[in-house]
PDB file of C-alpha atoms in Angstrom:
ATOM      1  CA  MET A  53       0.000   0.000   0.000  1.00 54.00           C
ATOM      2  CA  ALA A  54       1.496   3.301  -1.082  1.00 61.00           C
ATOM      3  CA  CYS A  55       1.630   6.348   1.164  1.00 71.00           C
ATOM      4  CA  ARG A  56       0.439   9.793   0.223  1.00 59.00           C
ATOM      5  CA  GLU A  57       2.255  11.386  -2.689  1.00 57.00           C
ATOM      6  CA  ASP A  58       4.130  13.625  -0.244  1.00 59.00           C
ATOM      7  CA  ALA A  59       7.706  12.296  -0.283  1.00 56.00           C
ATOM      8  CA  THR A  60       8.265  13.508   3.284  1.00 60.00           C
ATOM      9  CA  SER A  61       5.393  11.433   4.640  1.00 66.00           C
ATOM     10  CA  ASP A  62       6.533   9.075   7.350  1.00 76.00           C
ATOM     11  CA  CYS A  63       3.619   6.624   7.050  1.00 85.00           C
ATOM     12  CA  CYS A  64       6.128   3.955   6.008  1.00 91.00           C
ATOM     13  CA  ARG A  65       8.677   4.783   8.693  1.00 93.00           C
ATOM     14  CA  PRO A  66       7.981   1.714  10.872  1.00 94.00           C
ATOM     15  CA  ALA A  67       8.440  -0.622   7.895  1.00 95.00           C
ATOM     16  CA  VAL A  68      11.615   1.163   6.778  1.00 95.00           C
ATOM     17  CA  VAL A  69      13.155   0.999  10.249  1.00 95.00           C
ATOM     18  CA  ARG A  70      12.080  -2.611  10.753  1.00 96.00           C
ATOM     19  CA  ALA A  71      13.705  -3.725   7.488  1.00 96.00           C
ATOM     20  CA  TYR A  72      16.940  -2.052   8.512  1.00 96.00           C
ATOM     21  CA  GLN A  73      16.949  -3.364  12.078  1.00 95.00           C
ATOM     22  CA  GLU A  74      16.087  -6.927  11.126  1.00 97.00           C
ATOM     23  CA  MET A  75      18.927  -7.088   8.621  1.00 97.00           C
ATOM     24  CA  ARG A  76      21.365  -5.564  11.115  1.00 96.00           C
ATOM     25  CA  GLY A  77      20.183  -8.093  13.664  1.00 96.00           C
ATOM     26  CA  LYS A  78      21.192 -10.844  11.261  1.00 97.00           C
ATOM     27  CA  GLY A  79      24.686  -9.381  10.945  1.00 97.00           C
ATOM     28  CA  GLN A  80      24.334  -7.898   7.471  1.00 97.00           C
ATOM     29  CA  PRO A  81      26.653  -5.045   6.459  1.00 97.00           C
ATOM     30  CA  GLU A  82      25.420  -1.485   7.087  1.00 94.00           C
ATOM     31  CA  LYS A  83      25.359  -0.721   3.355  1.00 95.00           C
ATOM     32  CA  PHE A  84      23.003  -3.613   2.572  1.00 96.00           C
ATOM     33  CA  CYS A  85      20.739  -2.739   5.480  1.00 96.00           C
ATOM     34  CA  LEU A  86      20.426   0.851   4.332  1.00 95.00           C
ATOM     35  CA  GLU A  87      19.733  -0.302   0.772  1.00 93.00           C
ATOM     36  CA  ALA A  88      16.933  -2.534   2.092  1.00 96.00           C
ATOM     37  CA  ALA A  89      15.459   0.379   4.056  1.00 95.00           C
ATOM     38  CA  ILE A  90      15.549   2.572   0.954  1.00 92.00           C
ATOM     39  CA  THR A  91      13.923  -0.193  -1.100  1.00 92.00           C
ATOM     40  CA  VAL A  92      11.046  -0.365   1.397  1.00 94.00           C
ATOM     41  CA  TYR A  93      10.702   3.433   1.248  1.00 92.00           C
ATOM     42  CA  ARG A  94      10.617   3.321  -2.556  1.00 90.00           C
ATOM     43  CA  TRP A  95       7.906   0.658  -2.475  1.00 90.00           C
ATOM     44  CA  HIS A  96       5.732   3.036  -0.469  1.00 89.00           C
ATOM     45  CA  HIS A  97       6.736   6.091  -2.523  1.00 87.00           C
ATOM     46  CA  PRO A  98       7.165   5.135  -6.174  1.00 83.00           C
ATOM     47  CA  SER A  99       9.493   7.684  -7.726  1.00 73.00           C
ATOM     48  CA  PRO A 100      12.057   8.148 -10.462  1.00 71.00           C
ATOM     49  CA  ASP A 101      15.228   6.075 -10.317  1.00 73.00           C
ATOM     50  CA  ASN A 102      17.228   8.607  -8.299  1.00 77.00           C
ATOM     51  CA  LEU A 103      15.956   9.668  -4.895  1.00 79.00           C
ATOM     52  CA  PRO A 104      16.621  13.272  -3.917  1.00 84.00           C
ATOM     53  CA  PRO A 105      19.443  13.668  -1.380  1.00 87.00           C
ATOM     54  CA  GLU A 106      17.005  14.945   1.242  1.00 87.00           C
ATOM     55  CA  VAL A 107      15.011  11.699   1.032  1.00 85.00           C
ATOM     56  CA  MET A 108      18.189   9.657   1.420  1.00 88.00           C
ATOM     57  CA  ALA A 109      19.086  11.781   4.459  1.00 92.00           C
ATOM     58  CA  MET A 110      15.591  11.368   5.912  1.00 92.00           C
ATOM     59  CA  VAL A 111      15.659   7.561   5.605  1.00 93.00           C
ATOM     60  CA  THR A 112      19.175   7.449   7.052  1.00 93.00           C
ATOM     61  CA  GLY A 113      17.977   9.584   9.962  1.00 94.00           C
ATOM     62  CA  TRP A 114      15.010   7.282  10.564  1.00 94.00           C
ATOM     63  CA  VAL A 115      17.155   4.186  10.828  1.00 94.00           C
ATOM     64  CA  ARG A 116      19.760   5.874  12.982  1.00 90.00           C
ATOM     65  CA  GLN A 117      17.086   7.215  15.352  1.00 85.00           C
ATOM     66  CA  GLY A 118      15.606   3.713  15.512  1.00 64.00           C
ATOM     67  CA  LEU A 119      18.945   2.513  16.878  1.00 62.00           C
ATOM     68  CA  MET A 120      18.707   4.947  19.797  1.00 55.00           C
ATOM     69  CA  HIS A 121      15.409   3.598  21.132  1.00 44.00           C
TER      70      HIS A 121
END
């Protein structure tokens, strides 16, 4: 199920963070975990091939904040 068209919507945040955390929990490299999180985000927010840098930063922030809780 896709989120609103607003690319800053965080309706998919729990799924993005969960994908990242579950892969990290299985010992996967950081790079692969972040790629998985971005893939989940893109599933919720279909967009052109290249995500804007601010979206990449937002997703990275979500997963890093998830590590603090």
